[in-house]
CSV table of N, CA and C in Angstrom, one decimal:
chain,number,residue,atom,x,y,z
A,1,UNK,N,121.0,51.4,211.9
A,1,UNK,CA,121.2,52.7,211.2
A,1,UNK,C,122.6,52.6,210.7
A,2,UNK,N,122.8,52.9,209.4
A,2,UNK,CA,124.1,53.2,208.9
A,2,UNK,C,124.6,54.6,208.8
A,3,UNK,N,125.8,54.7,209.0
A,3,UNK,CA,126.4,55.9,209.1
A,3,UNK,C,127.1,56.3,207.5
A,4,UNK,N,127.4,57.5,207.1
A,4,UNK,CA,127.8,57.8,205.9
A,4,UNK,C,129.2,57.6,205.9
A,5,UNK,N,130.0,56.9,205.0
A,5,UNK,CA,131.3,56.5,204.9
A,5,UNK,C,132.0,57.8,204.8
A,6,UNK,N,133.1,58.0,205.5
A,6,UNK,CA,134.0,59.2,205.5
A,6,UNK,C,134.4,59.8,204.3
A,7,UNK,N,134.8,58.9,203.3
A,7,UNK,CA,135.0,59.6,201.8
A,7,UNK,C,133.9,60.2,201.2
A,8,UNK,N,132.6,59.6,201.4
A,8,UNK,CA,131.4,60.1,200.8
A,8,UNK,C,131.0,61.4,201.7
A,9,UNK,N,131.3,61.4,202.9
A,9,UNK,CA,130.9,62.6,203.6
A,9,UNK,C,131.9,63.8,203.4
A,10,UNK,N,133.1,63.5,203.1
A,10,UNK,CA,134.0,64.4,202.6
A,10,UNK,C,133.6,65.1,201.3
A,11,UNK,N,133.3,64.1,200.2
A,11,UNK,CA,132.9,64.5,199.0
A,11,UNK,C,131.7,65.5,199.1
A,12,UNK,N,130.6,65.2,200.1
A,12,UNK,CA,129.4,65.9,200.1
A,12,UNK,C,129.9,67.3,200.7
A,13,UNK,N,130.7,67.3,201.6
A,13,UNK,CA,131.2,68.7,202.2
A,13,UNK,C,131.9,69.4,201.1
A,14,UNK,N,132.7,68.8,200.2
A,14,UNK,CA,133.3,69.6,199.1
A,14,UNK,C,132.1,70.3,198.3
A,15,UNK,N,131.1,69.3,198.0
A,15,UNK,CA,130.2,69.9,196.9
A,15,UNK,C,129.3,71.0,197.7
A,16,UNK,N,128.9,70.9,198.7
A,16,UNK,CA,128.3,71.9,199.5
A,16,UNK,C,129.1,73.3,199.6
A,17,UNK,N,130.3,73.1,199.8
A,17,UNK,CA,131.1,74.6,199.9
A,17,UNK,C,131.2,74.9,198.6
A,18,UNK,N,131.4,74.1,197.6
A,18,UNK,CA,131.6,74.6,196.2
A,18,UNK,C,130.3,75.4,195.5
A,19,UNK,N,129.2,74.7,196.2
A,19,UNK,CA,127.9,75.5,195.8
A,19,UNK,C,127.4,76.7,196.6
A,20,UNK,N,128.1,76.6,197.6
A,20,UNK,CA,127.6,78.0,198.7
A,20,UNK,C,128.0,79.3,198.2
A,21,UNK,N,127.1,80.1,198.2
A,21,UNK,CA,127.1,81.5,197.5
A,21,UNK,C,128.1,82.3,198.2
A,22,UNK,N,128.9,83.1,197.4
A,22,UNK,CA,130.1,84.0,197.9
A,22,UNK,C,129.3,85.4,197.7
A,23,UNK,N,128.2,85.6,197.2
A,23,UNK,CA,127.6,86.9,197.1
A,23,UNK,C,127.4,87.5,198.4
A,24,UNK,N,127.5,88.9,198.4
A,24,UNK,CA,127.2,89.7,199.5
A,24,UNK,C,125.9,89.4,199.9
A,25,UNK,N,125.7,89.8,201.3
A,25,UNK,CA,124.5,89.7,201.9
A,25,UNK,C,123.4,90.6,201.2
A,26,UNK,N,122.2,90.4,201.3
A,26,UNK,CA,121.2,91.1,200.6
A,26,UNK,C,121.2,92.5,201.5
A,27,UNK,N,121.1,93.8,200.8
A,27,UNK,CA,121.0,94.9,201.5
A,27,UNK,C,119.6,95.1,202.3
A,28,UNK,N,119.8,96.0,203.2
A,28,UNK,CA,118.6,96.3,203.9
A,28,UNK,C,117.5,96.8,203.1
A,29,UNK,N,116.3,96.5,203.6
A,29,UNK,CA,115.0,97.1,202.7
A,29,UNK,C,115.1,98.5,202.5
A,30,UNK,N,115.4,99.5,203.5
A,30,UNK,CA,115.5,100.8,203.4
A,30,UNK,C,116.7,101.2,202.3
A,31,UNK,N,117.7,100.5,202.3
A,31,UNK,CA,118.8,100.9,201.4
A,31,UNK,C,118.2,100.6,200.0
A,32,UNK,N,117.6,99.5,199.8
A,32,UNK,CA,117.0,99.1,198.4
A,32,UNK,C,116.2,100.1,198.1
A,33,UNK,N,115.2,100.6,199.0
A,33,UNK,CA,114.1,101.5,198.7
A,33,UNK,C,114.8,102.9,198.3
A,34,UNK,N,115.7,103.3,199.1
A,34,UNK,CA,116.4,104.6,198.8
A,34,UNK,C,117.1,104.4,197.2
A,35,UNK,N,117.8,103.5,197.0
A,35,UNK,CA,118.4,103.1,195.7
A,35,UNK,C,117.6,103.3,194.7
A,36,UNK,N,116.5,102.5,194.9
A,36,UNK,CA,115.4,102.3,193.7
A,36,UNK,C,114.6,103.7,193.5
A,37,UNK,N,114.2,104.3,194.6
A,37,UNK,CA,113.7,105.6,194.4
A,37,UNK,C,114.6,106.7,193.7
A,38,UNK,N,115.8,106.7,194.3
A,38,UNK,CA,116.9,107.6,193.8
A,38,UNK,C,117.1,107.5,192.4
A,39,UNK,N,117.3,106.1,191.9
A,39,UNK,CA,117.6,105.8,190.5
A,39,UNK,C,116.4,106.1,189.7
A,40,UNK,N,115.0,106.1,190.2
A,40,UNK,CA,113.8,106.3,189.3
A,40,UNK,C,113.8,107.8,189.3
A,41,UNK,N,114.1,108.6,190.3
A,41,UNK,CA,113.8,110.1,190.5
A,41,UNK,C,114.8,110.7,189.4
A,42,UNK,N,116.1,110.2,189.5
A,42,UNK,CA,117.3,110.7,188.5
A,42,UNK,C,117.0,110.4,187.1
A,43,UNK,N,116.4,109.4,186.9
A,43,UNK,CA,116.2,109.1,185.5
A,43,UNK,C,114.9,109.5,184.9
A,44,UNK,N,114.0,109.8,185.7
A,44,UNK,CA,112.6,110.5,185.2
A,44,UNK,C,113.1,112.0,185.1
A,45,UNK,N,113.9,112.4,185.8
A,45,UNK,CA,114.3,113.8,185.7
A,45,UNK,C,115.1,114.1,184.5
A,46,UNK,N,115.9,113.1,184.0
A,46,UNK,CA,116.6,113.3,182.8
A,46,UNK,C,115.5,113.1,181.6
A,47,UNK,N,114.5,112.4,181.7
A,47,UNK,CA,113.5,112.4,180.8
A,47,UNK,C,112.8,113.9,180.7
A,48,UNK,N,112.5,114.5,181.9
A,48,UNK,CA,111.8,115.7,182.0
A,48,UNK,C,112.6,116.6,181.4
A,49,UNK,N,113.9,116.9,181.7
A,49,UNK,CA,114.8,117.8,181.0
A,49,UNK,C,114.7,117.6,179.8
A,50,UNK,N,114.9,116.4,179.1
A,50,UNK,CA,114.9,116.1,177.6
A,50,UNK,C,113.7,116.6,177.0
A,51,UNK,N,112.5,116.3,177.5
A,51,UNK,CA,111.1,116.8,177.1
A,51,UNK,C,111.1,118.3,177.0
A,52,UNK,N,111.6,119.0,178.1
A,52,UNK,CA,111.6,120.6,178.0
A,52,UNK,C,112.4,121.0,177.1
A,53,UNK,N,113.5,120.3,176.7
A,53,UNK,CA,114.6,120.8,175.8
A,53,UNK,C,114.3,120.3,174.3
A,54,UNK,N,113.3,119.4,174.3
A,54,UNK,CA,113.0,118.7,173.1
A,54,UNK,C,114.4,118.0,172.5
A,55,UNK,N,114.9,117.4,173.5
A,55,UNK,CA,116.3,116.6,173.2
A,55,UNK,C,116.4,115.1,174.0
A,56,UNK,N,117.0,114.3,173.4
A,56,UNK,CA,117.0,113.1,174.2
A,56,UNK,C,118.3,113.3,175.2
A,57,UNK,N,117.9,113.0,176.5
A,57,UNK,CA,119.0,113.4,177.5
A,57,UNK,C,119.2,111.9,178.2
A,58,UNK,N,118.2,111.0,178.2
A,58,UNK,CA,118.2,109.7,178.8
A,58,UNK,C,118.9,108.8,177.8
A,59,UNK,N,120.2,108.4,177.8
A,59,UNK,CA,120.8,107.4,176.9
A,59,UNK,C,121.1,106.3,177.8
A,60,UNK,N,121.0,105.1,177.2
A,60,UNK,CA,121.2,103.6,178.1
A,60,UNK,C,122.4,103.7,178.9
A,61,UNK,N,123.5,104.2,178.5
A,61,UNK,CA,124.7,104.2,179.5
A,61,UNK,C,124.6,104.8,180.7
A,62,UNK,N,123.5,106.0,180.6
A,62,UNK,CA,123.3,106.8,181.8
A,62,UNK,C,122.6,105.8,182.9
A,63,UNK,N,121.5,105.0,182.4
A,63,UNK,CA,120.9,104.1,183.4
A,63,UNK,C,121.8,103.3,184.1
A,64,UNK,N,122.8,102.7,183.4
A,64,UNK,CA,123.8,102.1,183.9
A,64,UNK,C,124.8,102.8,184.9
A,65,UNK,N,124.9,104.0,184.6
A,65,UNK,CA,125.6,105.0,185.6
A,65,UNK,C,124.9,105.2,186.7
A,66,UNK,N,123.7,105.3,186.6
A,66,UNK,CA,122.6,105.5,187.8
A,66,UNK,C,122.8,104.2,188.8
A,67,UNK,N,122.7,103.0,188.1
A,67,UNK,CA,122.8,101.8,188.7
A,67,UNK,C,123.9,101.7,189.6
A,68,UNK,N,125.1,102.3,189.3
A,68,UNK,CA,126.2,102.2,190.1
A,68,UNK,C,126.2,103.3,191.2
A,69,UNK,N,125.8,104.3,190.8
A,69,UNK,CA,125.6,105.4,191.8
A,69,UNK,C,124.7,105.1,193.0
A,70,UNK,N,123.5,104.5,192.6
A,70,UNK,CA,122.6,104.4,193.4
A,70,UNK,C,122.8,102.9,194.2
A,71,UNK,N,123.0,101.9,193.5
A,71,UNK,CA,123.3,100.5,194.3
A,71,UNK,C,124.6,100.2,194.7
A,72,UNK,N,125.5,100.9,194.1
A,72,UNK,CA,127.0,100.5,194.6
A,72,UNK,C,127.8,101.9,194.9
A,73,UNK,N,127.2,102.8,195.9
A,73,UNK,CA,127.8,104.3,196.0
A,73,UNK,C,129.4,104.3,196.4
A,74,UNK,N,129.7,103.1,197.0
A,74,UNK,CA,131.1,103.1,197.6
A,74,UNK,C,132.0,102.9,196.6
A,75,UNK,N,131.7,102.1,195.5
A,75,UNK,CA,132.6,101.7,194.3
A,75,UNK,C,133.3,102.9,193.6
A,76,UNK,N,134.4,102.7,193.4
A,76,UNK,CA,135.4,103.8,192.8
A,76,UNK,C,134.5,104.1,191.4
A,77,UNK,N,134.1,103.1,190.6
A,77,UNK,CA,133.2,103.3,189.2
A,77,UNK,C,132.1,104.3,189.6
A,78,UNK,N,131.8,104.5,190.9
A,78,UNK,CA,130.4,105.3,191.1
A,78,UNK,C,130.7,106.5,191.5
A,79,UNK,N,132.1,107.0,191.7
A,79,UNK,CA,132.4,108.3,192.2
A,79,UNK,C,132.2,109.5,191.2
A,80,UNK,N,131.8,110.6,191.6
A,80,UNK,CA,131.7,111.7,190.5
A,80,UNK,C,132.9,111.9,189.7
A,81,UNK,N,134.0,111.8,189.9
A,81,UNK,CA,135.2,112.0,189.0
A,81,UNK,C,134.9,110.9,188.0
A,82,UNK,N,134.6,109.7,188.3
A,82,UNK,CA,134.4,108.6,187.4
A,82,UNK,C,133.1,108.8,186.5
A,83,UNK,N,132.0,109.0,187.3
A,83,UNK,CA,130.9,109.0,186.4
A,83,UNK,C,131.0,110.1,185.4
A,84,UNK,N,131.1,111.5,185.8
A,84,UNK,CA,131.4,112.6,184.9
A,84,UNK,C,132.3,112.6,184.0
A,85,UNK,N,133.8,112.3,184.7
A,85,UNK,CA,134.9,112.2,183.7
A,85,UNK,C,134.8,111.1,182.9
A,86,UNK,N,134.4,109.9,183.2
A,86,UNK,CA,134.3,108.8,182.3
A,86,UNK,C,133.4,108.9,181.2
A,87,UNK,N,132.4,109.5,181.6
A,87,UNK,CA,131.1,109.7,180.5
A,87,UNK,C,131.7,110.7,179.4
A,88,UNK,N,132.4,111.8,179.9
A,88,UNK,CA,132.8,112.8,178.8
A,88,UNK,C,134.0,112.5,178.2
A,89,UNK,N,135.0,111.7,178.9
A,89,UNK,CA,136.2,111.2,178.2
A,89,UNK,C,135.8,110.2,177.0
A,90,UNK,N,134.8,109.3,177.2
A,90,UNK,CA,134.4,108.4,176.4
A,90,UNK,C,133.6,109.1,175.2
A,91,UNK,N,133.0,109.9,175.5
A,91,UNK,CA,132.3,110.8,174.5
A,91,UNK,C,133.1,111.3,173.6
A,92,UNK,N,134.2,112.1,174.1
A,92,UNK,CA,135.3,112.9,173.1
A,92,UNK,C,135.8,111.7,172.4
A,93,UNK,N,136.2,110.6,173.0
A,93,UNK,CA,136.8,109.5,172.1
A,93,UNK,C,135.8,109.0,170.9
A,94,UNK,N,134.6,109.0,171.5
A,94,UNK,CA,133.6,108.5,170.2
A,94,UNK,C,133.7,109.6,169.1
A,95,UNK,N,133.6,110.8,169.6
A,95,UNK,CA,133.5,111.8,168.3
A,95,UNK,C,135.0,112.0,167.8
A,96,UNK,N,136.2,111.7,168.4
A,96,UNK,CA,137.3,111.5,167.7
A,96,UNK,C,137.4,110.3,166.7
A,97,UNK,N,137.0,109.2,167.1
A,97,UNK,CA,136.6,108.1,166.3
A,97,UNK,C,135.8,108.3,165.2
A,98,UNK,N,134.7,108.9,165.3
A,98,UNK,CA,133.7,109.3,164.4
A,98,UNK,C,134.4,110.1,163.3
A,99,UNK,N,135.2,111.0,163.8
A,99,UNK,CA,135.9,112.0,162.6
A,99,UNK,C,136.8,111.3,161.8
A,100,UNK,N,137.5,110.4,162.5
A,100,UNK,CA,138.7,109.6,161.6
A,100,UNK,C,137.9,108.4,160.9
A,101,UNK,N,137.2,107.6,161.4
A,101,UNK,CA,136.7,106.3,160.7
A,101,UNK,C,135.3,106.5,160.2
A,102,UNK,N,134.5,107.5,160.7
A,102,UNK,CA,133.0,107.4,160.1
A,102,UNK,C,132.3,106.7,161.2
A,103,UNK,N,130.9,106.5,160.8
A,103,UNK,CA,129.9,105.7,161.6
A,103,UNK,C,129.8,104.5,161.0
A,104,UNK,N,130.2,103.3,161.7
A,104,UNK,CA,130.0,102.0,161.3
A,104,UNK,C,130.1,101.1,162.6
A,105,UNK,N,129.6,99.9,162.4
A,105,UNK,CA,129.9,98.9,163.5
A,105,UNK,C,131.6,98.8,163.9
A,106,UNK,N,132.3,98.6,162.9
A,106,UNK,CA,133.7,98.4,163.2
A,106,UNK,C,134.2,99.8,163.9
A,107,UNK,N,133.8,100.9,163.4
A,107,UNK,CA,134.4,102.0,164.1
A,107,UNK,C,133.7,102.0,165.6
A,108,UNK,N,132.6,101.9,165.8
A,108,UNK,CA,132.0,101.7,167.2
A,108,UNK,C,132.5,100.8,168.1
A,109,UNK,N,133.0,99.6,167.5
A,109,UNK,CA,133.8,98.6,168.3
A,109,UNK,C,135.2,99.3,168.7
A,110,UNK,N,135.8,99.9,167.8
A,110,UNK,CA,137.0,100.6,168.1
A,110,UNK,C,136.9,101.6,169.2
A,111,UNK,N,135.9,102.6,169.0
A,111,UNK,CA,135.6,103.6,169.9
A,111,UNK,C,135.4,102.9,171.3
A,112,UNK,N,134.7,101.9,171.4
A,112,UNK,CA,134.5,101.5,172.8
A,112,UNK,C,135.7,100.9,173.4
A,113,UNK,N,136.6,100.2,172.7
A,113,UNK,CA,137.9,99.9,173.1
A,113,UNK,C,138.7,101.0,173.5
A,114,UNK,N,138.9,101.8,172.8
A,114,UNK,CA,139.7,103.2,173.0
A,114,UNK,C,139.2,103.8,174.1
A,115,UNK,N,137.8,104.0,174.3
A,115,UNK,CA,137.3,104.7,175.5
A,115,UNK,C,137.8,103.9,177.0
A,116,UNK,N,138.0,102.7,176.8
A,116,UNK,CA,138.3,101.8,177.9
A,116,UNK,C,140.0,102.4,178.4
A,117,UNK,N,140.7,102.4,177.4
A,117,UNK,CA,142.1,102.8,177.3
A,117,UNK,C,142.3,104.5,177.9
A,118,UNK,N,141.2,105.4,177.2
A,118,UNK,CA,141.3,106.6,177.6
A,118,UNK,C,140.9,106.9,179.2
A,119,UNK,N,139.9,106.2,179.5
A,119,UNK,CA,139.5,106.2,180.8
A,119,UNK,C,140.6,105.6,181.9
A,120,UNK,N,141.2,104.8,181.4
A,120,UNK,CA,142.4,104.1,182.4
A,120,UNK,C,143.6,105.2,182.3
A,121,UNK,N,143.7,105.8,181.2
A,121,UNK,CA,144.9,106.8,181.2
A,121,UNK,C,144.4,108.1,182.2
A,122,UNK,N,143.2,108.5,182.0
A,122,UNK,CA,142.8,109.6,182.8
A,122,UNK,C,142.3,109.4,184.3
A,123,UNK,N,142.4,108.1,184.6
A,123,UNK,CA,142.0,107.5,185.9
A,123,UNK,C,140.4,108.0,186.2
A,124,UNK,N,139.6,107.7,185.3
A,124,UNK,CA,138.1,108.0,185.3
A,124,UNK,C,137.4,106.6,184.8
A,125,UNK,N,137.8,105.6,185.3
A,125,UNK,CA,137.1,104.3,184.9
A,125,UNK,C,135.7,104.3,185.2
A,126,UNK,N,134.9,104.1,184.2
A,126,UNK,CA,133.4,104.1,184.6
A,126,UNK,C,132.8,103.2,183.5
A,127,UNK,N,132.7,102.0,183.8
A,127,UNK,CA,132.3,101.0,182.6
A,127,UNK,C,131.2,101.3,181.7
A,128,UNK,N,130.0,101.9,182.2
A,128,UNK,CA,129.0,102.3,181.3
A,128,UNK,C,129.4,103.3,180.3
A,129,UNK,N,130.5,104.0,180.5
A,129,UNK,CA,130.9,105.3,179.6
A,129,UNK,C,131.5,104.5,178.5
A,130,UNK,N,131.9,103.3,178.4
A,130,UNK,CA,132.5,102.9,177.1
A,130,UNK,C,131.4,102.7,176.1
A,131,UNK,N,130.1,102.5,176.6
A,131,UNK,CA,129.0,102.3,175.6
A,131,UNK,C,128.5,103.5,175.1
A,132,UNK,N,128.8,104.7,175.8
A,132,UNK,CA,128.6,106.1,175.3
A,132,UNK,C,129.4,106.4,174.0
A,133,UNK,N,130.7,105.9,174.1
A,133,UNK,CA,131.6,106.1,172.8
A,133,UNK,C,130.9,105.4,171.7
A,134,UNK,N,130.4,104.3,171.9
A,134,UNK,CA,129.8,103.3,170.9
A,134,UNK,C,128.5,104.2,170.4
A,135,UNK,N,127.7,104.6,171.3
A,135,UNK,CA,126.6,105.4,170.9
A,135,UNK,C,126.8,106.5,170.1
A,136,UNK,N,127.9,107.2,170.2
A,136,UNK,CA,128.4,108.6,169.6
A,136,UNK,C,128.6,108.0,168.1
A,137,UNK,N,129.6,107.0,168.0
A,137,UNK,CA,130.0,106.6,166.7
A,137,UNK,C,128.7,106.1,165.8
A,138,UNK,N,127.8,105.4,166.5
A,138,UNK,CA,126.7,104.7,165.8
A,138,UNK,C,125.7,105.8,165.4
A,139,UNK,N,125.4,106.7,166.4
A,139,UNK,CA,124.5,107.8,166.1
A,139,UNK,C,124.9,109.1,165.4
A,140,UNK,N,126.2,109.5,165.4
A,140,UNK,CA,126.8,110.8,165.1
A,140,UNK,C,126.1,111.7,165.4
A,141,UNK,N,125.8,112.2,166.7
A,141,UNK,CA,125.1,113.4,167.0
A,141,UNK,C,126.0,114.6,167.0
A,142,UNK,N,125.5,115.8,167.2
A,142,UNK,CA,126.3,117.0,167.0
A,142,UNK,C,127.0,117.1,168.3
A,143,UNK,N,128.3,117.2,168.4
A,143,UNK,CA,129.2,117.3,169.6
A,143,UNK,C,128.7,118.5,170.4
A,144,UNK,N,128.4,119.6,169.8
A,144,UNK,CA,128.1,120.7,170.5
A,144,UNK,C,126.8,120.7,171.2
A,145,UNK,N,126.0,119.9,171.0
A,145,UNK,CA,124.7,119.5,171.6
A,145,UNK,C,124.9,118.4,172.5
A,146,UNK,N,125.4,117.3,172.0
A,146,UNK,CA,125.7,116.2,173.0
A,146,UNK,C,126.5,116.3,174.1
A,147,UNK,N,127.6,116.8,174.0
A,147,UNK,CA,128.4,117.0,175.2
A,147,UNK,C,127.8,117.8,176.4
A,148,UNK,N,127.4,119.2,176.2
A,148,UNK,CA,126.7,119.7,177.2
A,148,UNK,C,125.6,119.0,177.9
A,149,UNK,N,124.7,118.3,177.1
A,149,UNK,CA,123.5,117.5,177.5
A,149,UNK,C,124.2,116.3,178.4
A,150,UNK,N,125.3,115.7,178.0
A,150,UNK,CA,125.9,114.5,178.8
A,150,UNK,C,126.3,115.1,180.1
A,151,UNK,N,127.1,116.0,179.9
A,151,UNK,CA,127.6,116.7,181.3
A,151,UNK,C,126.3,117.1,182.3
A,152,UNK,N,125.4,117.6,181.6
A,152,UNK,CA,124.0,118.0,182.5
A,152,UNK,C,123.6,116.6,183.2
A,153,UNK,N,123.5,115.6,182.5
A,153,UNK,CA,123.0,114.3,182.8
A,153,UNK,C,123.6,113.7,183.7
A,154,UNK,N,125.1,113.9,183.7
A,154,UNK,CA,125.9,113.2,184.7
A,154,UNK,C,125.8,114.0,186.2
A,155,UNK,N,125.7,115.2,185.8
A,155,UNK,CA,125.6,116.1,187.0
A,155,UNK,C,124.3,115.9,187.9
A,156,UNK,N,123.3,115.7,187.1
A,156,UNK,CA,122.0,115.3,187.7
A,156,UNK,C,122.0,114.0,188.4
A,157,UNK,N,122.8,113.1,187.8
A,157,UNK,CA,122.7,111.7,188.4
A,157,UNK,C,123.7,111.8,189.7
A,158,UNK,N,124.8,112.6,189.7
A,158,UNK,CA,125.6,112.4,190.6
A,158,UNK,C,124.8,113.3,192.0
A,159,UNK,N,124.1,114.5,191.5
A,159,UNK,CA,123.5,115.3,192.5
A,159,UNK,C,122.4,114.4,193.2
A,160,UNK,N,121.6,113.6,192.4
A,160,UNK,CA,120.6,112.8,192.9
A,160,UNK,C,121.2,111.7,193.9
A,161,UNK,N,122.5,111.1,193.4
A,161,UNK,CA,123.3,110.2,194.4
A,161,UNK,C,123.5,111.0,195.7
A,162,UNK,N,124.1,112.2,195.7
A,162,UNK,CA,124.3,112.8,196.9
A,162,UNK,C,123.2,113.2,197.8
A,163,UNK,N,121.9,113.3,197.3
A,163,UNK,CA,120.7,113.6,198.0
A,163,UNK,C,120.5,112.1,198.6
A,164,UNK,N,120.6,111.0,197.8
A,164,UNK,CA,120.2,109.8,198.3
A,164,UNK,C,121.2,109.4,199.5
A,165,UNK,N,122.3,109.6,199.3
A,165,UNK,CA,123.5,109.4,200.3
A,165,UNK,C,123.4,110.1,201.5
A,166,UNK,N,122.5,111.3,201.6
A,166,UNK,CA,122.5,111.9,202.8
A,166,UNK,C,121.1,111.5,203.6
A,167,UNK,N,120.6,110.5,203.2
A,167,UNK,CA,119.4,110.0,203.8
A,167,UNK,C,119.8,109.2,205.1
A,168,UNK,N,121.0,108.7,205.2
A,168,UNK,CA,121.3,107.8,206.3
A,168,UNK,C,120.9,106.4,206.0
A,169,UNK,N,120.1,106.0,205.0
A,169,UNK,CA,119.7,104.7,204.8
A,169,UNK,C,120.7,103.9,203.8
A,170,UNK,N,121.5,104.6,203.1
A,170,UNK,CA,122.4,103.9,202.1
A,170,UNK,C,123.9,104.5,202.6
A,171,UNK,N,124.9,104.0,202.0
A,171,UNK,CA,126.3,104.3,202.3
A,171,UNK,C,126.4,105.8,201.7
A,172,UNK,N,127.2,106.6,202.5
A,172,UNK,CA,127.4,108.0,202.1
A,172,UNK,C,128.0,108.2,200.7
A,173,UNK,N,127.5,109.1,200.2
A,173,UNK,CA,128.0,109.3,198.8
A,173,UNK,C,128.2,110.7,198.5
A,174,UNK,N,129.4,111.2,197.9
A,174,UNK,CA,130.5,110.5,197.3
A,174,UNK,C,131.4,109.7,198.4
A,175,UNK,N,132.1,108.9,198.2
A,175,UNK,CA,133.2,108.4,198.9
A,175,UNK,C,134.4,109.4,198.8
A,176,UNK,N,134.5,110.0,197.7
A,176,UNK,CA,135.7,111.0,197.3
A,176,UNK,C,135.0,111.8,196.1
A,177,UNK,N,135.6,113.0,196.0
A,177,UNK,CA,135.1,113.9,194.8
A,177,UNK,C,136.3,113.7,193.5
A,178,UNK,N,137.4,113.7,194.0
A,178,UNK,CA,138.4,113.9,192.9
A,178,UNK,C,139.7,113.0,193.2
C-alpha cells in the first residue's frame, strides 16, 4: 500500500479548502417557514390592497424589500428606516430625474445611480429601492398617487416583518427603528 506523497497531499488540502463553502449555515426550518409565510402574507396583502384601490401596489422592488425584511431581518438594509426611507428617497429621485430628463432608458439608468447616492446621503441604504427610481422614470406614474401608495406598501411590509419577528422563530425585527 503506497502513501500519498506530501506535496500531492498538500495540494489536495489546498483544493479542498478552496472549494469549502463559506456560506452561513442553513437556517432552522421554523425560521424558513415564518420568513416564507410572512413574505407571502405581506405581498398578497399588497395585491389585495391594490385590488381594493384599483391600483398597482405590488411593484417588483417591494418583493425584494420583503425578501430582506423576512429572510435577513437583522441586516441594516432591512430596518424600517432603510425600507421606508430608502424607497421614498429613491422614488423622489426618480420623479426629479423624470422632471429633468424625461422618460427613457438613459434617464432611468441615471435615476438608479442617483438613488444610490441619495440613499447614502440620507443613511437609508436599501438596495431594492434603486430599482424603484428606475421604475418611476420608465413608467412616469402620478407622484400624488405613487408616493402615498409606496409609503403604504412599505409600512405594510415593515408591519408584517414586526409580526413575524414576534413569533420567536426568527430574529427579532426590527433591530432598530431610526
